[in-house]
PDB file of C-alpha atoms in Angstrom:
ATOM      1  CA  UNK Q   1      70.188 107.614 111.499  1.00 45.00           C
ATOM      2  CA  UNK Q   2      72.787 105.509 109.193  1.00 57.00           C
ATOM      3  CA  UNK Q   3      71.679 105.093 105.714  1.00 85.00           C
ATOM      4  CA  UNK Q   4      71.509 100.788 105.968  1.00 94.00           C
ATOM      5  CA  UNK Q   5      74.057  99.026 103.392  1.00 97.00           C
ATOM      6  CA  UNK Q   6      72.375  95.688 103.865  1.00 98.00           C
ATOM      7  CA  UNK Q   7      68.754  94.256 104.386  1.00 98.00           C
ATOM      8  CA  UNK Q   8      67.893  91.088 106.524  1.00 98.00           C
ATOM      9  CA  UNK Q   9      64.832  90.340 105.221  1.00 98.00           C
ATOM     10  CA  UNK Q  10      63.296  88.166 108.107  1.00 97.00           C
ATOM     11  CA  UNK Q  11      65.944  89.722 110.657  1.00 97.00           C
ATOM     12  CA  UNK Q  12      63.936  88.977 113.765  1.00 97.00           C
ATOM     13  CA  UNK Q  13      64.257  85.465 113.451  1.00 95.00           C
ATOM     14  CA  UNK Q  14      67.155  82.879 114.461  1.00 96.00           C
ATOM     15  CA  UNK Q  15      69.096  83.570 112.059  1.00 97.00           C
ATOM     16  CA  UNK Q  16      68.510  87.070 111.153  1.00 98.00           C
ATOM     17  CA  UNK Q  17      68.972  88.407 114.800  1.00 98.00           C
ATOM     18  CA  UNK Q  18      71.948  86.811 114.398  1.00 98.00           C
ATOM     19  CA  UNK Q  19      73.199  88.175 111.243  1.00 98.00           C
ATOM     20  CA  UNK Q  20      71.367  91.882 112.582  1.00 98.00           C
ATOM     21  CA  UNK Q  21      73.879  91.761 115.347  1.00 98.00           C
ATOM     22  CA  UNK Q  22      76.904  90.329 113.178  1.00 98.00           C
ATOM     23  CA  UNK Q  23      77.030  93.479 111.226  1.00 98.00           C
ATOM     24  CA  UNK Q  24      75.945  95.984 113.575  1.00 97.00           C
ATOM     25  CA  UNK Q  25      79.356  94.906 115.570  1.00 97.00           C
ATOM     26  CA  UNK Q  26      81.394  95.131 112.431  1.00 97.00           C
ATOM     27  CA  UNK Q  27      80.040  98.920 111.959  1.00 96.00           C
ATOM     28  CA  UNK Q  28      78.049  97.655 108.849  1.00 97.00           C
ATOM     29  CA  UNK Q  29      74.591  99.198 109.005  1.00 97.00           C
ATOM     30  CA  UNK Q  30      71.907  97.255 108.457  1.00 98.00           C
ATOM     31  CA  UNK Q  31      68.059  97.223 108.090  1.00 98.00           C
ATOM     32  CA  UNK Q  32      65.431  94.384 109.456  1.00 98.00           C
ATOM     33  CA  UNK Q  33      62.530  93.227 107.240  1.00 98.00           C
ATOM     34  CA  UNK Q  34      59.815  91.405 109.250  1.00 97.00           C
ATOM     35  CA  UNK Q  35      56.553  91.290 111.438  1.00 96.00           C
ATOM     36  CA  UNK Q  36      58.779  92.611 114.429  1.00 96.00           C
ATOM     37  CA  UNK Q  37      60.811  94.802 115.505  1.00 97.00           C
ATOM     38  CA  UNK Q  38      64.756  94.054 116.110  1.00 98.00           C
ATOM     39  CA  UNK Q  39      65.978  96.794 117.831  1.00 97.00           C
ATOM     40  CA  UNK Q  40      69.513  95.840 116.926  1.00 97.00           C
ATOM     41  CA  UNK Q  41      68.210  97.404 113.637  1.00 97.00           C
ATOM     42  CA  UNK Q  42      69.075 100.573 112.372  1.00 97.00           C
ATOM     43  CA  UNK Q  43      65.743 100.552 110.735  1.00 97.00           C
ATOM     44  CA  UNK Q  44      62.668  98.299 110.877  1.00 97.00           C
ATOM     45  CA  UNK Q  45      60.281  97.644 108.319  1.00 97.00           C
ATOM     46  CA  UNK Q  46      57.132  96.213 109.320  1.00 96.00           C
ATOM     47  CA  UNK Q  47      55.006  93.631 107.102  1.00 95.00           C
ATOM     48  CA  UNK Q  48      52.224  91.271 108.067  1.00 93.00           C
ATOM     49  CA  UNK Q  49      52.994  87.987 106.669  1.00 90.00           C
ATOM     50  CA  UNK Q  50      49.587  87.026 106.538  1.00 89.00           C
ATOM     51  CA  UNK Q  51      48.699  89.983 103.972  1.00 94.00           C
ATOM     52  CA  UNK Q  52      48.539  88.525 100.235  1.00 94.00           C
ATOM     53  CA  UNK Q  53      51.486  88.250  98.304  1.00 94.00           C
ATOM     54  CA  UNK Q  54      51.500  92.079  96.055  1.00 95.00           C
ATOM     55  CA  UNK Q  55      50.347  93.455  99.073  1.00 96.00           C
ATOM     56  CA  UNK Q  56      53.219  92.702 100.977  1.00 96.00           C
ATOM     57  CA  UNK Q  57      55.405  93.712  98.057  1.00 97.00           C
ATOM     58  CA  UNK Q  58      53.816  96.940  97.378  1.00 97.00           C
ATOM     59  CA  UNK Q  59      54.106  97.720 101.325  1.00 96.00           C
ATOM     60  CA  UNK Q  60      57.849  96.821 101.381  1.00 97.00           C
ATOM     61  CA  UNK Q  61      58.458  98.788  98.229  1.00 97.00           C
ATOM     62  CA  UNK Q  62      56.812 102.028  99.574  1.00 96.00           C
ATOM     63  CA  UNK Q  63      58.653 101.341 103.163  1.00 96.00           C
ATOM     64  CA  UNK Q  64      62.341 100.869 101.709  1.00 96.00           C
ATOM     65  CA  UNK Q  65      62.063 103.499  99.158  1.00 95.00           C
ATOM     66  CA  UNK Q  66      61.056 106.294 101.913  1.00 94.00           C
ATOM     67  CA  UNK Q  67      63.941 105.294 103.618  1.00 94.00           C
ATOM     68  CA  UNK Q  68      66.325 104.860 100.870  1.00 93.00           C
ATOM     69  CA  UNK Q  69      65.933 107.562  98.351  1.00 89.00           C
ATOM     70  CA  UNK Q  70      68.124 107.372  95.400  1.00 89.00           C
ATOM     71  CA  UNK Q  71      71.210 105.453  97.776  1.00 93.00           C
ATOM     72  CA  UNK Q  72      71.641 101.947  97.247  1.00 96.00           C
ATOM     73  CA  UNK Q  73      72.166  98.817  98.776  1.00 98.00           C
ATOM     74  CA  UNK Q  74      75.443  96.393  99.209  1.00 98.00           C
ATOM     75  CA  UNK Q  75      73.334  93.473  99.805  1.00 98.00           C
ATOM     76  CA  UNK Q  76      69.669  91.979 100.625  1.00 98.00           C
ATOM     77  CA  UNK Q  77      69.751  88.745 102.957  1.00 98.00           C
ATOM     78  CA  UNK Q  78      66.990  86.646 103.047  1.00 98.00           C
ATOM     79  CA  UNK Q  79      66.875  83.961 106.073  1.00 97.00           C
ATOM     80  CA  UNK Q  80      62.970  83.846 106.355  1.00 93.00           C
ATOM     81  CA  UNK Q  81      61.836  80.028 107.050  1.00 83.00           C
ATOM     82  CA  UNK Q  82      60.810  78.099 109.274  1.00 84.00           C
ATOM     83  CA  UNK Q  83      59.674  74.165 109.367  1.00 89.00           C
ATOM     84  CA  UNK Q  84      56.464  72.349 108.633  1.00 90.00           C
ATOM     85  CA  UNK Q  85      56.481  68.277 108.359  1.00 88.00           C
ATOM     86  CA  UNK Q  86      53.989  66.326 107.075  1.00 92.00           C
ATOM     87  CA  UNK Q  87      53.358  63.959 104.033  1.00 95.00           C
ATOM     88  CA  UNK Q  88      50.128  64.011 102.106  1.00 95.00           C
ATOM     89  CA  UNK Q  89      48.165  62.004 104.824  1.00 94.00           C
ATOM     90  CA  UNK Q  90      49.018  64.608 107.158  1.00 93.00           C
ATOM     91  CA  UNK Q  91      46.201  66.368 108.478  1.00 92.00           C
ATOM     92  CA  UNK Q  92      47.426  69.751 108.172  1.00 94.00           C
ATOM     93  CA  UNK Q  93      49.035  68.863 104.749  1.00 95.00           C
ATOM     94  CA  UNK Q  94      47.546  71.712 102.406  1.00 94.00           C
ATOM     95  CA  UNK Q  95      47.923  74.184 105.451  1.00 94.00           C
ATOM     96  CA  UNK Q  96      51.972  73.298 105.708  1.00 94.00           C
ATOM     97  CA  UNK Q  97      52.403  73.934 102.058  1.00 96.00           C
ATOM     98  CA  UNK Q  98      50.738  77.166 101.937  1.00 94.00           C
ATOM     99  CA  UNK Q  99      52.934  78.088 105.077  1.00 94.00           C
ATOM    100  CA  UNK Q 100      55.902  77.072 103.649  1.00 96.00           C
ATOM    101  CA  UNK Q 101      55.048  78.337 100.384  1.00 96.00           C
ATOM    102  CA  UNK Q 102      54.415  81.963 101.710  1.00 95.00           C
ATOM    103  CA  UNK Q 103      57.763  81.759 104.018  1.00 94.00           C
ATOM    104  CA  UNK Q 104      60.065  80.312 101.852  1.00 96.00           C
ATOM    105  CA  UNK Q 105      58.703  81.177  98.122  1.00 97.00           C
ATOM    106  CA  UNK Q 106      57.110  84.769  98.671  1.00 97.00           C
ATOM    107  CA  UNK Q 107      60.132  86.145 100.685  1.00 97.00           C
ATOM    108  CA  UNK Q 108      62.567  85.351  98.219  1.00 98.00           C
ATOM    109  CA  UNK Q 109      60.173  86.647  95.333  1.00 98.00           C
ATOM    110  CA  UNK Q 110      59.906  89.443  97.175  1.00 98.00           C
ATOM    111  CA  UNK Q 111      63.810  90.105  98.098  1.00 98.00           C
ATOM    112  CA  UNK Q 112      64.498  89.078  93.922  1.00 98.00           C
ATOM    113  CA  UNK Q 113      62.089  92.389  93.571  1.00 98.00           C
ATOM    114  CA  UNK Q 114      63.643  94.695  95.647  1.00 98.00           C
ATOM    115  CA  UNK Q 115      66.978  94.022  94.331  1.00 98.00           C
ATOM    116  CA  UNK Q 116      65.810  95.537  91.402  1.00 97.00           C
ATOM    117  CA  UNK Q 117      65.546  98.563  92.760  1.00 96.00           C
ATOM    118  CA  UNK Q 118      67.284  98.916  95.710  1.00 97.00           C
ATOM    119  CA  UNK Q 119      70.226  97.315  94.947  1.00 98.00           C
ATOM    120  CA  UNK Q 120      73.917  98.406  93.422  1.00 98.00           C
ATOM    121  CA  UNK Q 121      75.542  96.916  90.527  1.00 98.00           C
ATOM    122  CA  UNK Q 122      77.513  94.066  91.469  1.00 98.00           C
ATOM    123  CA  UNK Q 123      75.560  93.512  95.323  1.00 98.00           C
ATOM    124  CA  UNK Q 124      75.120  90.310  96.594  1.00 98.00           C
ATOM    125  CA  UNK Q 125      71.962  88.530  96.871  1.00 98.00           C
ATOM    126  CA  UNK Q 126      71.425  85.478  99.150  1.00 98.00           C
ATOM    127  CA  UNK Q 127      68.496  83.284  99.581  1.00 98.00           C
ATOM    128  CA  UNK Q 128      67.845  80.291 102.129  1.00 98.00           C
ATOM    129  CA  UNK Q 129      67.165  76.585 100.761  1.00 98.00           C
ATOM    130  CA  UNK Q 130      67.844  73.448 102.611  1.00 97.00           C
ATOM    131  CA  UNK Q 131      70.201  70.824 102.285  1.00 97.00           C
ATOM    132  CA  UNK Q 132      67.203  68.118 102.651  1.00 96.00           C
ATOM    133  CA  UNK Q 133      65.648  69.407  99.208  1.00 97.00           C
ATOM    134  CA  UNK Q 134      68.210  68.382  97.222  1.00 98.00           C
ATOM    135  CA  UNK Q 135      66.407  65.002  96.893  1.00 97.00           C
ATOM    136  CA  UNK Q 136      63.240  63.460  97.668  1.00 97.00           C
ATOM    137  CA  UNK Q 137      61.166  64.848 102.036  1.00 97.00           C
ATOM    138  CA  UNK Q 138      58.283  62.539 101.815  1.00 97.00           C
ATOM    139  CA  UNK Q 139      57.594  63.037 105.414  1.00 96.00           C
ATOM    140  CA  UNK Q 140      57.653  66.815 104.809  1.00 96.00           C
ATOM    141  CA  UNK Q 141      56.677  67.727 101.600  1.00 97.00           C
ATOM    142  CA  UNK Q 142      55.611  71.335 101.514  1.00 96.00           C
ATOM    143  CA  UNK Q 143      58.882  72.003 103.551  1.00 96.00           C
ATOM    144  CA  UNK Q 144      60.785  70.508 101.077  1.00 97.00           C
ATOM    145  CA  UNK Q 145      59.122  71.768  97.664  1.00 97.00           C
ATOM    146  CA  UNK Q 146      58.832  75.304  98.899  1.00 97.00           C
ATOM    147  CA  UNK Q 147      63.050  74.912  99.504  1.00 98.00           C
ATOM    148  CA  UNK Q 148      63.691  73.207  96.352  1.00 98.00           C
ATOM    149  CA  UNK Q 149      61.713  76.163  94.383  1.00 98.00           C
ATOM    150  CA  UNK Q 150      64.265  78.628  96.040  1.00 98.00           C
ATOM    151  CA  UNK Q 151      67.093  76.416  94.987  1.00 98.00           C
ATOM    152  CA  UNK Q 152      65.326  76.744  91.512  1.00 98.00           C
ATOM    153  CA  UNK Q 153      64.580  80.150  91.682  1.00 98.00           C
ATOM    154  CA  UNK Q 154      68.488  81.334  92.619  1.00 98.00           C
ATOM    155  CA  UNK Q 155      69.434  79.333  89.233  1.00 98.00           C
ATOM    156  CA  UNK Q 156      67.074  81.411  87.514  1.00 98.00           C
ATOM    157  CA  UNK Q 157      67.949  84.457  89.075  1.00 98.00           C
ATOM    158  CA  UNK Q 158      71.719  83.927  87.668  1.00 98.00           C
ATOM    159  CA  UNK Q 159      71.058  83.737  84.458  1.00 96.00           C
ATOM    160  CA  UNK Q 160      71.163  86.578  81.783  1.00 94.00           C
ATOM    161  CA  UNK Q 161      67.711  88.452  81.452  1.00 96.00           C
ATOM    162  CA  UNK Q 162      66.606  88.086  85.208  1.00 98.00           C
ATOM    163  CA  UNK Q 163      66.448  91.558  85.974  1.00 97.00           C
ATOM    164  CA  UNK Q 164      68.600  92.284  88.639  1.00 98.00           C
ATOM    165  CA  UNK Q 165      71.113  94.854  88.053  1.00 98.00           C
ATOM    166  CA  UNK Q 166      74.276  93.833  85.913  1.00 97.00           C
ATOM    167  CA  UNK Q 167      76.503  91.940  87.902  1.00 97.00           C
ATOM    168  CA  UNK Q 168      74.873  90.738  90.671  1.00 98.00           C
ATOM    169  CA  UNK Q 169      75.517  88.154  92.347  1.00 98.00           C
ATOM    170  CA  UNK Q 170      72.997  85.414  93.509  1.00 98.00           C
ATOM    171  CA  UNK Q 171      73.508  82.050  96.427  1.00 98.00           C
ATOM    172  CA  UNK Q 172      71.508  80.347  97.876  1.00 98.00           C
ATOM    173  CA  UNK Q 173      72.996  79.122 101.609  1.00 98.00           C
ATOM    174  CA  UNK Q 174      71.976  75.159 102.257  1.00 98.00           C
ATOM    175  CA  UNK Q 175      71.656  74.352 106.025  1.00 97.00           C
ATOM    176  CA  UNK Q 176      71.285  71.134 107.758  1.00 94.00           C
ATOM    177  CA  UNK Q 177      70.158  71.721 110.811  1.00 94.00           C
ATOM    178  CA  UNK Q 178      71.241  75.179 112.232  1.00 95.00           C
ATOM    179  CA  UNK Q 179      71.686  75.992 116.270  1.00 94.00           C
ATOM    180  CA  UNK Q 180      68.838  77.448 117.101  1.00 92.00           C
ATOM    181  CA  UNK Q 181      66.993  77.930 120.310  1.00 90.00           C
ATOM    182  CA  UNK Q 182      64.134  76.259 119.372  1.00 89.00           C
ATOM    183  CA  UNK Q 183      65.967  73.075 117.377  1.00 90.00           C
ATOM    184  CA  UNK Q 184      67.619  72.725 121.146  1.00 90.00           C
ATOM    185  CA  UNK Q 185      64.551  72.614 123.138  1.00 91.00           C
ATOM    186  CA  UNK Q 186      62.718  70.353 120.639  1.00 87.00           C
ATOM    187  CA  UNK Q 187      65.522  68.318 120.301  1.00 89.00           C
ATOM    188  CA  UNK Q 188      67.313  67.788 123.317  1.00 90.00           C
ATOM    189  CA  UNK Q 189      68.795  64.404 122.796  1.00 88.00           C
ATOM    190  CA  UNK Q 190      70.107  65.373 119.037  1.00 89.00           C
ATOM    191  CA  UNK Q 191      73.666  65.233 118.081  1.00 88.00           C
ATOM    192  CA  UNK Q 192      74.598  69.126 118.218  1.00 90.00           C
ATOM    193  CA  UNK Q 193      77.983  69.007 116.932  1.00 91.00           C
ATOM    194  CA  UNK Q 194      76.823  68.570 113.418  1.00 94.00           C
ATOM    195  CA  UNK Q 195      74.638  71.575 113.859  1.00 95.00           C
ATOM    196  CA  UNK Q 196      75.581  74.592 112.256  1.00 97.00           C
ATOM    197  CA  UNK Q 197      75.861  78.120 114.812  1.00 97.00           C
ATOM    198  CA  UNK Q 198      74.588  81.153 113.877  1.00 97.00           C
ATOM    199  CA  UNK Q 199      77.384  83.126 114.185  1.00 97.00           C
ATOM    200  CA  UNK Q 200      79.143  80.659 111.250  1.00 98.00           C
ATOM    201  CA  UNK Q 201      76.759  81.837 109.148  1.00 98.00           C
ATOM    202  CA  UNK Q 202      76.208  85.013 109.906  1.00 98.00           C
ATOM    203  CA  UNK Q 203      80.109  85.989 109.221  1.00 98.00           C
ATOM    204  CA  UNK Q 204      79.886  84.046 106.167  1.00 98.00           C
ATOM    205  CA  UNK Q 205      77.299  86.143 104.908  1.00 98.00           C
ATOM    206  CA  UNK Q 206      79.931  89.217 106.302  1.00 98.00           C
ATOM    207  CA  UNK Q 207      82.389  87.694 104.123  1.00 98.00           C
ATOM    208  CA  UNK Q 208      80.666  86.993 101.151  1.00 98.00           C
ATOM    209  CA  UNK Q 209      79.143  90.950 101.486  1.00 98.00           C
ATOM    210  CA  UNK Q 210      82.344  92.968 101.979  1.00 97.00           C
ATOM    211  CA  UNK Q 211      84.693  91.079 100.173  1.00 97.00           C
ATOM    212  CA  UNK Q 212      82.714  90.119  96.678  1.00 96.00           C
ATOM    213  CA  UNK Q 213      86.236  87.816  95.708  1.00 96.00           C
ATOM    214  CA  UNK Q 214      85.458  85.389  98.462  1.00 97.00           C
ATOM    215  CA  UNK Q 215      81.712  85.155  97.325  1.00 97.00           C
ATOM    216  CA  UNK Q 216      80.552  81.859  95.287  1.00 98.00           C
ATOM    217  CA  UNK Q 217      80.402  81.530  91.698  1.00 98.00           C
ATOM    218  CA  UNK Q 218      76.669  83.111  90.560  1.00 98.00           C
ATOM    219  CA  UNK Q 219      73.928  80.920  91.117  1.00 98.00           C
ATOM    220  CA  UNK Q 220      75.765  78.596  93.247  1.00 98.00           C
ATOM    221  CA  UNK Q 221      73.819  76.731  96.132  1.00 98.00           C
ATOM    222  CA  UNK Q 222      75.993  76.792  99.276  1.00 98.00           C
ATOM    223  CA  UNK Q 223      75.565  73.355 101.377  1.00 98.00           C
ATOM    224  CA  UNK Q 224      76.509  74.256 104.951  1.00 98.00           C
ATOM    225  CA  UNK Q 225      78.195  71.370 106.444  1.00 96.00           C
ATOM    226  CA  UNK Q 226      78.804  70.862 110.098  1.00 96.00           C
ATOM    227  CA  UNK Q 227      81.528  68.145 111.539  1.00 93.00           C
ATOM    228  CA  UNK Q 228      82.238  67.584 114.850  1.00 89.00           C
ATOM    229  CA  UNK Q 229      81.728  71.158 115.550  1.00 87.00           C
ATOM    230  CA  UNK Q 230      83.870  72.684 112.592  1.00 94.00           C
ATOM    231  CA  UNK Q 231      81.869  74.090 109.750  1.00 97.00           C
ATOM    232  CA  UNK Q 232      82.322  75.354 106.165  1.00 97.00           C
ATOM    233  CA  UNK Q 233      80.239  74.981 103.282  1.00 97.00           C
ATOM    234  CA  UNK Q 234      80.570  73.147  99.632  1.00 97.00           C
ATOM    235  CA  UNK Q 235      78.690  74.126  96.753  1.00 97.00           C
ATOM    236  CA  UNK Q 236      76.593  71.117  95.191  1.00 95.00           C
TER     237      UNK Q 236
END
């Protein structure tokens, strides 16, 4: 079995199948973080997102370094997610932010610490926010707190004193709305060309990996913009 350069944390989703898939075709080998099994994935590491917070660090910890050793990584992705509306009449509103709280907020805590460990001097980093959380979701708050945090947290991670190894490099990508299976089929009658494919991002992320000159300046947050079916990204 390849010894895995880079590690989609969420890689069964969307996205990370996506990105999984992206590298395995350019020969990059690459290991999947989440509660299933891609078997695109060189190697799989199993967690139960529903486990408390430093248990599901410690877990991932023990799992990677088995696997690892002393090599190191090029890069840790982290495209976990997912969407919860809702504003503070809502229902399920304290249930949503704890969701989106644990998908968003843990996962990138939890990437952050296994970069200190697992990955080289001057690897790249990358964490998921959301163009929406750049201002004000009242109609879906936790969503959009739990994104801004990461946004928060990426700045923080850039900075001098935040632990990763010397010179690494931390973004944070911004979507929109991404082309996903399950954005089609719950919205139908929605303007696709100014969604963002999966394959955009995934090569970006290729990009950004193999060639660190092409990467954006530390701490930058990435806006993904889609027009008329041509996308690129602008940092904000």
């Amino acid at each position: 079995m390849s010894k895995i350069k880079v590690l989609v944390y969420g890689g069964n989703g969307a996205l990370g199948k996506a990105c999984v898939k992206f590298f395995k075709n350019k020969n990059l080998p690459v290991g999947s973080i989440d509660s299933e099994n891609n078997t695109e994935a060189d190697i799989n590491f199993l967690l139960n997102f529903s486990d408390p917070w430093v248990a599901q660090k410690e877990c991932i910890h023990e799992a990677v370094s088995s696997k690892l050793g002393n090599d190191k990584l090029e890069s840790i992705i982290c495209v976990t997610g997912g969407f919860a509306g809702g504003n503070t009449d809502s229902e399920d509103f304290k249930k949503n932010c704890h969701m989106m709280w644990q998908k968003c907020v843990w996962s990138s805590c939890i990437a952050a610490s296994l970069c200190t460990k697992f990955l080289k001097e001057g690897g790249l980093l990358t964490l998921t926010g959301a163009n929406a959380a750049l201002k004000g979701t009242p109609e879906m708050i936790g969503y959009g707190m739990a994104k801004a945090a990461v946004h928060h947290f990426t700045k923080s991670l850039a900075g001098q004193n935040s632990g990763l190894p010397n010179n690494t490099q931390v973004v944070a990508i911004l979507p929109q709305v991404l082309d996903t299976p399950r954005n089609r089929k719950e919205r139908p009658n929605a303007d696709m060309s100014t969604w963002t494919p999966l394959e955009f991002v995934a090569e970006l992320l290729y990009k950004w990996i193999t060639v660190p000159g092409e990467r954006p300046p530390n701490g930058s947050l990435a806006s993904l913009i889609t027009k008329d079916k041509k996308s690129n990204y602008v940092i904000v």
